[in-house]
Amino acid sequence: MSGRHAPQGAVVASPEPRGSTLVPAHPLGIKPLGNAFTARTNIKAGAGSFASLPDELLIQVIEWLDSIGLMRFGSTCKALYAFSRQDDLWKTICLRSPSVVYEWQGSWMSTALGVPMQSLSQLSCKGLFSDVLYRPFLCSTTSLAPYTAFIPPAHAIPRLCDLTLNDFADAWTDKPFILTDPVRSWQAYKEWSTESLLERYGKIKFQAEAVDWPLQKYVDYMHDNHDESPLYLFDHSFIEKMGLEVGNGEDCQYCIPACFQEDLFDVLGDRRPDRRWLIVGPERSGSSFHKDPNATSAWNAVLCGSKYWIMFPSTPSSPAPPGVYVSGDQSEVTSPLSIVEWLLEFHAEARKTPGCMEGVCEAGEVLHVPSGWWHLVVNLAPSIAITQNFLPRNRLANALAFLKDKPEQVSGFKSDVKDPYALFTERLGAKHPDLLREGLAKLERMQANKKRKWDDVVKTDGEEGFSFGFGFGDKDDEEVP
């Protein structure tokens, strides 16, 4: 029966532990900066002129060095040796030269130098105190369990067995939820694993952020890295690369869950924006806070592994998630450099923020991301997933507003589509004229309501004061992109 509730999984009422307060030991003996206040010596003092530079600036300076320069820099003293071993510097060197073929060796430094990780020297740098050097190590070794295993019931993303398209349209378009049943019938769920994918697609290149790597190389990296923010394979051409069929046929690897099958961007045919991605990543990989493109909704189906999600609605009366800073036109989002850093600094505050919702999506389950919702996702184990963006009719007005009013933020269209708004309204009007009229009318009401609220704010003296609404379910408070 559609709409019935599934077991709550990881949701418990127990108080949330924050883990051990024991600070892990850095392999080079580096300690957090605060320890310098009680230390008798600080070996950075022996770094000559570089000793006077703040650590943040020093890292920026040596980012410009090549591998030979960085090795020479690190040979001058123990303090600078420690800075030269910062693996993100070597990652930059590798990614700066995408044409160079590197064989993954367990770390970016060993990969750039072409030697096994265990062959690298490791000198003690005891007496060096630096948050810049220690914090990436802390983030790469911090357990995720204290932040993801004890979800307050009031924040829990609802879990349902399944939904029909009508159920979704009537009550769930604007709400996150997890479905536990549909994915379990997919061939991809039954058959896919990193091993099975390697057998068939090991030599095929997939996009992993800034690099295009053969799947074999990415899986080698995935199973043997120590990155604070591991590379995330996120490829929008996987259907073509893998020769997959999608649908209900016998040879199809997966089909879109029934409740997500209405997608108004389908009227664009082969001129629609990018919509589906294969996602593969190790534990700790994921995406920091963002909204999905072009005011679309999305579903994310986990085939292997598990993912932790934390989400917030976005309305004019609700702030961005804690630790996330958005420009006035929402074109730029600034947040901590890594997901774990956000968890360390802002997770507790986030749970006190109105609208916060959390959940763990396990293998064989699919999560719905409503249009406009902020969300952060992190893999709790090595994972394989498929995600797809779509435009349900209840979010048509929001998409029209986004395409019309924020053309500089529209993404995913082919370069020959010069005016996505005009193309979409033309195609939608030709195929579904009533839907287009309804969408434009709703958009006009939303914009009029926004103007009315602004007029209330700027009333002159002697008129009634204004008030802000804080109800997340208030349709009048709906965000106009």
Short mmCIF file of C-alpha atoms in Angstrom, two decimals, residues 91 108 206-211 213 218 221-222 225 227 229-235 277-288 290 300 302 306-309 339 376-387:
data_model
loop_
_atom_site.label_atom_id
_atom_site.label_comp_id
_atom_site.label_asym_id
_atom_site.label_seq_id
_atom_site.Cartn_x
_atom_site.Cartn_y
_atom_site.Cartn_z
CA LYS A 91 47.08 17.01 -4.64
CA TRP A 108 49.00 12.47 -3.21
CA PHE A 206 34.48 8.82 -15.31
CA GLN A 207 34.48 12.35 -13.93
CA ALA A 208 35.60 12.68 -10.32
CA GLU A 209 35.45 16.42 -9.60
CA ALA A 210 38.47 17.96 -11.39
CA VAL A 211 39.77 14.74 -12.96
CA TRP A 213 40.01 8.83 -14.31
CA TYR A 218 39.38 5.78 -8.98
CA TYR A 221 42.08 5.73 -4.76
CA MET A 222 38.70 5.12 -3.12
CA ASN A 225 43.33 7.36 0.64
CA ASP A 227 42.06 12.73 2.38
CA SER A 229 37.72 15.61 1.59
CA PRO A 230 38.03 12.60 -0.75
CA LEU A 231 37.40 12.99 -4.46
CA TYR A 232 33.80 12.18 -5.35
CA LEU A 233 33.00 10.41 -8.64
CA PHE A 234 30.02 12.33 -10.04
CA ASP A 235 29.44 11.56 -13.72
CA TRP A 277 24.51 11.16 -12.33
CA LEU A 278 26.37 8.08 -11.19
CA ILE A 279 27.87 8.73 -7.75
CA VAL A 280 30.69 6.65 -6.28
CA GLY A 281 32.76 7.56 -3.26
CA PRO A 282 34.60 6.34 -0.17
CA GLU A 283 33.60 6.95 3.42
CA ARG A 284 33.72 10.69 4.26
CA SER A 285 33.18 11.80 0.65
CA GLY A 286 30.07 13.79 -0.17
CA SER A 287 28.69 17.23 -0.95
CA SER A 288 28.70 20.26 1.34
CA HIS A 290 23.93 23.40 -1.63
CA ASN A 300 19.04 9.86 -4.69
CA VAL A 302 21.74 4.19 -2.71
CA SER A 306 24.88 4.36 3.21
CA LYS A 307 24.58 8.16 3.28
CA TYR A 308 23.85 10.66 6.04
CA TRP A 309 21.72 13.66 5.07
CA ILE A 339 32.17 18.28 5.53
CA LEU A 376 24.59 18.24 2.99
CA VAL A 377 25.32 14.56 2.35
CA VAL A 378 28.25 12.39 3.43
CA ASN A 379 29.02 8.71 2.79
CA LEU A 380 29.17 6.64 5.95
CA ALA A 381 30.73 3.75 4.00
CA PRO A 382 32.04 3.27 0.45
CA SER A 383 28.93 3.89 -1.65
CA ILE A 384 27.44 3.63 -5.12
CA ALA A 385 24.34 5.67 -5.93
CA ILE A 386 22.28 7.07 -8.78
CA THR A 387 20.66 10.49 -8.54
#
